[in-house]
Tab-separated table of C-alpha atoms and ligand atoms in Angstrom:
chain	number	residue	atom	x	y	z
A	533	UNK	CA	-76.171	24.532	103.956
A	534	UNK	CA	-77.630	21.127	102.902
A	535	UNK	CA	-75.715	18.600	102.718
A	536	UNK	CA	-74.710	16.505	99.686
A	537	UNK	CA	-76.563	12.979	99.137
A	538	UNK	CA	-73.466	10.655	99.476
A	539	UNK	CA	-75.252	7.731	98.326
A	540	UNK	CA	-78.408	7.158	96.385
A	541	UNK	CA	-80.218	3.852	96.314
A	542	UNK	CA	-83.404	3.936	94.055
A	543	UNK	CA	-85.472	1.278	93.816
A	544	UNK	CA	-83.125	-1.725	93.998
A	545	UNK	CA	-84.152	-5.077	93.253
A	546	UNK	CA	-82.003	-8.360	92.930
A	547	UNK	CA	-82.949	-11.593	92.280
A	548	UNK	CA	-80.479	-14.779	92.893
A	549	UNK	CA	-82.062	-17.125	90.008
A	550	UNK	CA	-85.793	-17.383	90.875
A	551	UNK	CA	-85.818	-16.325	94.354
A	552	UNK	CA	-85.884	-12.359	94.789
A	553	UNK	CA	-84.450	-11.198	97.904
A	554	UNK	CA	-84.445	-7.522	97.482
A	555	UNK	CA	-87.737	-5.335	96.099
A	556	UNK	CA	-87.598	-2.210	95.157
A	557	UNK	CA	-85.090	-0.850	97.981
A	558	UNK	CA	-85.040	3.070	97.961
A	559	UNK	CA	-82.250	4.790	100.472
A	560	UNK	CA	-80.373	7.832	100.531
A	561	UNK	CA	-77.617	8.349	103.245
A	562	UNK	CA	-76.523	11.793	102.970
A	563	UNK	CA	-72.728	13.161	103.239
A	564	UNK	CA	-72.000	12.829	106.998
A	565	UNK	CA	-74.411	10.646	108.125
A	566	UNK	CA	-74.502	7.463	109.973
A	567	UNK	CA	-77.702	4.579	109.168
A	568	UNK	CA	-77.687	1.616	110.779
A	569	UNK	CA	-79.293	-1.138	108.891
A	570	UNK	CA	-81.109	-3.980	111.414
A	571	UNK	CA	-83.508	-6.757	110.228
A	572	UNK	CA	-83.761	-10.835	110.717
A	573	UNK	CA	-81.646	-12.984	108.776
A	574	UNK	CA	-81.675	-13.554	105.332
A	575	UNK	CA	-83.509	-10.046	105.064
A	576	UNK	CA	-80.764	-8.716	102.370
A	577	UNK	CA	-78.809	-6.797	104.501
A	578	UNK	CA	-75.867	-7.977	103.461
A	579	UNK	CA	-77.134	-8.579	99.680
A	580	UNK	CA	-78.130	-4.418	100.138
A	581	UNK	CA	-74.634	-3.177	100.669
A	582	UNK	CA	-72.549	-5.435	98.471
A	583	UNK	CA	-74.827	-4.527	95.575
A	584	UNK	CA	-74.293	-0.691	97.135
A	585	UNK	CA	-70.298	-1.282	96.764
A	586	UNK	CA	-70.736	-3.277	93.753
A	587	UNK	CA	-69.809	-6.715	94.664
A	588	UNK	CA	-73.177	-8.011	93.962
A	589	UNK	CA	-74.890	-7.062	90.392
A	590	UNK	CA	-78.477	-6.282	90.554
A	591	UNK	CA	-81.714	-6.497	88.304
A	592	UNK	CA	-83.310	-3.330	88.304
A	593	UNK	CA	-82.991	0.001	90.284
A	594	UNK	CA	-79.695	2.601	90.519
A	595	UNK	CA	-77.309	3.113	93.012
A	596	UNK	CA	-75.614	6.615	93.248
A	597	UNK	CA	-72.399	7.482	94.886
A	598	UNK	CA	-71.006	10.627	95.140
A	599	UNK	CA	-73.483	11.901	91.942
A	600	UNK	CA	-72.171	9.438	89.788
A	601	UNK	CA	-73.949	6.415	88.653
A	602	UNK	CA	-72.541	3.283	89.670
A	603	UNK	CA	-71.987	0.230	86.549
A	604	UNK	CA	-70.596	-2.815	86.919
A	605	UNK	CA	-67.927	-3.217	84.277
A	606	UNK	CA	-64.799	-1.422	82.898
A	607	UNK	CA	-62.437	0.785	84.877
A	608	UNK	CA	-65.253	3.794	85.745
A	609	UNK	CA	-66.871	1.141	87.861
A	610	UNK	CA	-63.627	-0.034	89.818
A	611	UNK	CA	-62.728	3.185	90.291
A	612	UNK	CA	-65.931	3.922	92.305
A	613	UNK	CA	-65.797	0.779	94.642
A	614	UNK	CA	-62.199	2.143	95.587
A	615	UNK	CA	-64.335	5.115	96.542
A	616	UNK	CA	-66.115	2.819	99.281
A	617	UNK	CA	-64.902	1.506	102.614
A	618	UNK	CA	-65.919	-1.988	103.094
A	619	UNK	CA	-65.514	-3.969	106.109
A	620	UNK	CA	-67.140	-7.637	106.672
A	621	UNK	CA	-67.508	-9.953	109.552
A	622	UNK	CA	-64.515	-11.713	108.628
A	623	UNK	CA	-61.331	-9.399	108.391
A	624	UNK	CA	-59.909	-10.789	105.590
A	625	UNK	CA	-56.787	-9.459	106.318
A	626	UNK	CA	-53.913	-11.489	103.784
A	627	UNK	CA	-52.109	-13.555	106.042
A	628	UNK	CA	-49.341	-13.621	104.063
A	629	UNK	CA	-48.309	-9.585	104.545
A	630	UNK	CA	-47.717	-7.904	107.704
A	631	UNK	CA	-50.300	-5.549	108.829
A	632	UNK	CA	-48.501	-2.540	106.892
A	633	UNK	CA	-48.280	-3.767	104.093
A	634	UNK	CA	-51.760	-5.092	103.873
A	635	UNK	CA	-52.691	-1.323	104.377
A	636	UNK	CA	-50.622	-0.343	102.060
A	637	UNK	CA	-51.484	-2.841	99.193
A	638	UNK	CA	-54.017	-1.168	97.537
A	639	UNK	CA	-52.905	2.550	98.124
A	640	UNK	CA	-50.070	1.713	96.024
A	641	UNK	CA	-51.215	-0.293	93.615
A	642	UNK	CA	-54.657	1.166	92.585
A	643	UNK	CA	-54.266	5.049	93.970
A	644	UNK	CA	-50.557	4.786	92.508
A	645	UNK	CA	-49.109	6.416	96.065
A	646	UNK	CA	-45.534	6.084	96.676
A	647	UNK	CA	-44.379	3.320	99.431
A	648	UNK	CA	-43.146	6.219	101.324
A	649	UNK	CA	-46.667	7.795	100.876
A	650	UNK	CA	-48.509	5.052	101.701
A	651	UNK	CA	-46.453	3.888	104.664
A	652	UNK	CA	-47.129	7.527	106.168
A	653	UNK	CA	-50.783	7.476	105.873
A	654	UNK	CA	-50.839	3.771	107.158
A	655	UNK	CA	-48.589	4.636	110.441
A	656	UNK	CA	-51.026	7.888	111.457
A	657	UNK	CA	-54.446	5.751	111.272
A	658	UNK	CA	-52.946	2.875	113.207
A	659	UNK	CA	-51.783	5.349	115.960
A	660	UNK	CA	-55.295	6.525	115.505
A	661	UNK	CA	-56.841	2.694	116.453
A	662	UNK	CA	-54.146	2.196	118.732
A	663	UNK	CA	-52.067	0.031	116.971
A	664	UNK	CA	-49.111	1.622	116.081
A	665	UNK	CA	-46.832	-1.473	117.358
A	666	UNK	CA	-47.992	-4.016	115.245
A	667	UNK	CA	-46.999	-2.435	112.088
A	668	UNK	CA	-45.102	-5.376	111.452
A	669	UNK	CA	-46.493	-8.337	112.884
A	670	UNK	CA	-48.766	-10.442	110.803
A	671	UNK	CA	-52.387	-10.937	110.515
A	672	UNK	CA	-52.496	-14.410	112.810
A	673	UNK	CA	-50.623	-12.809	115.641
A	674	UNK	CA	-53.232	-10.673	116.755
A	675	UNK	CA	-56.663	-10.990	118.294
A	676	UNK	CA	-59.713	-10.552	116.610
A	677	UNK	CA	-60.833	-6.924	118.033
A	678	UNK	CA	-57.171	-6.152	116.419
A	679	UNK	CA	-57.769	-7.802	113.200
A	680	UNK	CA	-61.211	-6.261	112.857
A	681	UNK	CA	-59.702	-2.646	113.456
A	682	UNK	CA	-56.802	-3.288	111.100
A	683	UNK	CA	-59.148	-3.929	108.355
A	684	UNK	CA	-61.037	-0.640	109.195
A	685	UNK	CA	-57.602	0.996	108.974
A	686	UNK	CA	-57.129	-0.647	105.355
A	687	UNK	CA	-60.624	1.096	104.385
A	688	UNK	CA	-59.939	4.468	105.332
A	689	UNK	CA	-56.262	4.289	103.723
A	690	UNK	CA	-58.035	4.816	100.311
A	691	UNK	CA	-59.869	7.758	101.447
A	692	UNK	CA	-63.448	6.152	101.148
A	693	UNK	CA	-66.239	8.956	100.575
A	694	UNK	CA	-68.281	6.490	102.586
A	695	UNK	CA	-67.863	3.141	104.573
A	696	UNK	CA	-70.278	0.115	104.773
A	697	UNK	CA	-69.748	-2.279	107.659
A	698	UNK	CA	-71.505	-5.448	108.117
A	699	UNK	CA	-72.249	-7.182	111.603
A	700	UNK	CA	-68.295	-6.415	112.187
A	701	UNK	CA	-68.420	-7.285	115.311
A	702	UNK	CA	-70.689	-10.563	115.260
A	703	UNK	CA	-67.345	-12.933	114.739
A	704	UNK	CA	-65.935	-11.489	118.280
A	705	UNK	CA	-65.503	-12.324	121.344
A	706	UNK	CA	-67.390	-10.009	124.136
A	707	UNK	CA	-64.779	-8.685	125.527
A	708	UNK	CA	-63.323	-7.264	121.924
A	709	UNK	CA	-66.891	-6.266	120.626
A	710	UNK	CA	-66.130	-2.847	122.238
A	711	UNK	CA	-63.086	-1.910	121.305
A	712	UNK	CA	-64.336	-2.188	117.309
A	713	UNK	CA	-67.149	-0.248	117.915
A	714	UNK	CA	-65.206	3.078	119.999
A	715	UNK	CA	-63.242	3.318	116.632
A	716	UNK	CA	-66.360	2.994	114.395
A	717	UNK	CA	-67.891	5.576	117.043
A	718	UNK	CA	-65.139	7.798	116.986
A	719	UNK	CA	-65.170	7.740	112.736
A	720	UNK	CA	-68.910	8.593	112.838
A	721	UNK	CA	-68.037	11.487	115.173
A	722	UNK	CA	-65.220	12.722	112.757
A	723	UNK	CA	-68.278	12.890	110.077
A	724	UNK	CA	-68.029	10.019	107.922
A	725	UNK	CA	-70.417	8.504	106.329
A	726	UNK	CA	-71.258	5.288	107.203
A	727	UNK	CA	-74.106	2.575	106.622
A	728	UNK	CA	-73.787	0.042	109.368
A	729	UNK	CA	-75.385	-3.593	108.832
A	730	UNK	CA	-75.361	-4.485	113.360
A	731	UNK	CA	-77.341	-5.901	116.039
A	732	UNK	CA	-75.390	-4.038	118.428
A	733	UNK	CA	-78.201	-1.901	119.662
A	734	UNK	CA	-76.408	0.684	121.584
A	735	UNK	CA	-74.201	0.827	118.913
A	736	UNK	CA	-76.828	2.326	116.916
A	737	UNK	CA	-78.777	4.476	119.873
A	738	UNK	CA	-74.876	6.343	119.874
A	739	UNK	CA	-74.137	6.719	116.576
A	740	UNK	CA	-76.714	6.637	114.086
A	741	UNK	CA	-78.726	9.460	112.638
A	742	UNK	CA	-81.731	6.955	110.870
A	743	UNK	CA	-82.836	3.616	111.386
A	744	UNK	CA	-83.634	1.407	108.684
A	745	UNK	CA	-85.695	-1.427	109.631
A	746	UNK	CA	-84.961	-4.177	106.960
A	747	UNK	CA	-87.696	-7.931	106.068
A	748	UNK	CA	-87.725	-10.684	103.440
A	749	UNK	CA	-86.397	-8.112	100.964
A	750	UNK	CA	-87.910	-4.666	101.370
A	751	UNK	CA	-87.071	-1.883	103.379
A	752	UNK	CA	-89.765	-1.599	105.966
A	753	UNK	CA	-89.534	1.772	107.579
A	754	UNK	CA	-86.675	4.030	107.855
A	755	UNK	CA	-86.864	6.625	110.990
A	756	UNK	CA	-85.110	9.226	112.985
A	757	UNK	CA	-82.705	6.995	115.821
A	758	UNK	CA	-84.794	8.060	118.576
A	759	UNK	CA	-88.247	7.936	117.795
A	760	UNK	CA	-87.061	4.324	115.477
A	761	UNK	CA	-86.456	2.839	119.242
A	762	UNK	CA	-88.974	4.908	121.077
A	763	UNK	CA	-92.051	4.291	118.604
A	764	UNK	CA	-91.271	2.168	115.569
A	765	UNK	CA	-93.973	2.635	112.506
A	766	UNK	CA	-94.155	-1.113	111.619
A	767	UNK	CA	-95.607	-4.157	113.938
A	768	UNK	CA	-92.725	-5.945	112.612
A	769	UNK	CA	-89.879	-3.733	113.438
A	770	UNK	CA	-91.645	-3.550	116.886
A	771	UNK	CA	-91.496	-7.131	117.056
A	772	UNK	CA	-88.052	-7.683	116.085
A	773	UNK	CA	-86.924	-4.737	118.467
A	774	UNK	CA	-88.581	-6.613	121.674
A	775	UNK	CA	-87.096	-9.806	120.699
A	776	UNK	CA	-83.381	-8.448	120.028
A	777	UNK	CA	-83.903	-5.847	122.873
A	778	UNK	CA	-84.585	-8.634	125.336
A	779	UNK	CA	-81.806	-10.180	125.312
B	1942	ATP	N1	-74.997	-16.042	96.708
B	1942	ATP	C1	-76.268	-16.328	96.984
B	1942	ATP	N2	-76.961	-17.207	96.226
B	1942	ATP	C2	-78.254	-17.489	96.465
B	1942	ATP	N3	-78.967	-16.937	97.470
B	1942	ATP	C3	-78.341	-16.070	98.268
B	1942	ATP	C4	-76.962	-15.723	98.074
B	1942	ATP	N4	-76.602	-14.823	99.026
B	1942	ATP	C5	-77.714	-14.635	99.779
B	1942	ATP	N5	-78.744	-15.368	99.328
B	1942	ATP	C6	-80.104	-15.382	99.891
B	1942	ATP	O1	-80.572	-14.047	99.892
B	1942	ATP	C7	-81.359	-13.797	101.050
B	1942	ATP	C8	-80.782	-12.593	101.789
B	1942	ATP	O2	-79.504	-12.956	102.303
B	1942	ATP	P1	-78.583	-11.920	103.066
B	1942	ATP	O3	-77.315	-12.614	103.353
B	1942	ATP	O4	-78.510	-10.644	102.299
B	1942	ATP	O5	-79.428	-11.670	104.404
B	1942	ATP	P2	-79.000	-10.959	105.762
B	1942	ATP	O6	-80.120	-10.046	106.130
B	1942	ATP	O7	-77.655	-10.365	105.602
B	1942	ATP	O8	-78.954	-12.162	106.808
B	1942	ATP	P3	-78.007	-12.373	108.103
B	1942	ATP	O9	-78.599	-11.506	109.192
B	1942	ATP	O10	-78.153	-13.815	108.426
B	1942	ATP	O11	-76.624	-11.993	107.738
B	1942	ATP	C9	-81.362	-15.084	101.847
B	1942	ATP	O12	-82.549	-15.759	101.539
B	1942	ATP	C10	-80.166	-15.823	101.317
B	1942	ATP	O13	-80.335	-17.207	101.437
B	1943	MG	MG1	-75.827	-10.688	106.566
């Protein structure tokens, strides 16, 4: 059976007034599958999945989730970045609501679940991550390995289709960097689909399928995990490899 293309980026380009920082981007991450996105700074990673969520608007191109065409405006539009997962470097967790009802929020108010719904859902995924005790603590009160998995738990309470992640685990501490990226592992096990904006190298050599190899704006090369770290197409991607490898 093939599988179903989950999202379709074709030929993205965004400019921020004069300077363009993505050209002509062209991915498709198919239902399932797990793409890690690497590159220098201020490559567009991040500017590549907002505008695949919708956060950021773009020039020219189309982005495709799920076979329908994502807009910007109206309710059809807001409806399809509920659809997506998104989890940043910062949690952004409100500090104001314990951590179930921060999973909860949006469940509730934009899926229309019932509390006792919601609160169900919420309770199995944190005994998934592990945190089934600190239902009702708030945001401040735990670590930042906690934090970070709390606001993966708040994705996958709307059902995502997909999930986008980027460098969630640069703001850590070493010693919590691992304990992020077992339950990312363990949801690109399960079969989600996932893009994955990280530096974390072995990260990527476990859990994604494809490579994409990201500079000043255009996608570079995209490749198979393996042969990506064994033989990479580009000088550049070689270069960048060696230097990030090395350290
Ligand atoms: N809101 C903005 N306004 C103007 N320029 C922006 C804005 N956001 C990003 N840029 C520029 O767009 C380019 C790409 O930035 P982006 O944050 O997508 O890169 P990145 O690959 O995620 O970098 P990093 O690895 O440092 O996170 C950079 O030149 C950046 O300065
Ligand atoms: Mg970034």
């Amino acid at each position: 059976m093939t599988k179903t293309e989950m999202i379709k980026v074709d030929k993205l380009s965004k400019s921020f007034g004069q300077l363009q920082v993505l050209k002509d981007c062209s991915l498709t991450v198919r239902q399932g599958e797990v793409v890690v996105i690497c590159g220098p700074s201020g490559s567009g990673k991040s500017t590549f999945v907002k505008c695949i969520n919708g956060i950021e608007e773009f020039q020219d191109g189309q982005v495709t989730i799920d076979g329908v065409s994502l807009g910007f405006r109206g309710r059809e539009a807001a409806k399809m970045r509920a659809r997506i997962g998104m989890v940043f470097q910062h949690f952004e967790l409100y500090p104001h609501l314990t951590v179930l009802e921060n999973i909860c929020l949006a469940p509730i108010h934009v899926l229309k679940r019932t509390r006792d719904e919601a609160e169900a859902r919420a309770r199995k995924l944190l005994n998934r991550v592990g945190l089934a005790d600190k239902e009702s603590v708030y945001p401040a009160q735990l670590s930042g390995g906690q934090q970070q998995r709390i606001a993966i738990v708040r994705a996958l309470a709307m059902d995502p289709v997909a999930m986008l992640f980027d460098e969630p685990t640069s703001a850590l501490d070493p010693e919590m960097i691992g304990e992020v990226l077992a339950v990312m592992l363990e949801l690109a096990r399960e079969g989600m689909t996932m893009i994955v904006v990280t530096h974390e190298m072995g990260f990527a050599k476990a859990a994604a399928d494809r490579m994409v190899f990201m500079d000043k704006g255009s996608i570079i090369e995209i490749g198979e995990t393996k042969r990506f770290f064994e033989a990479p197409n580009s000088e550049r991607a070689r270069l960048f490899l060696s230097r990030i490898l090395a350290h």
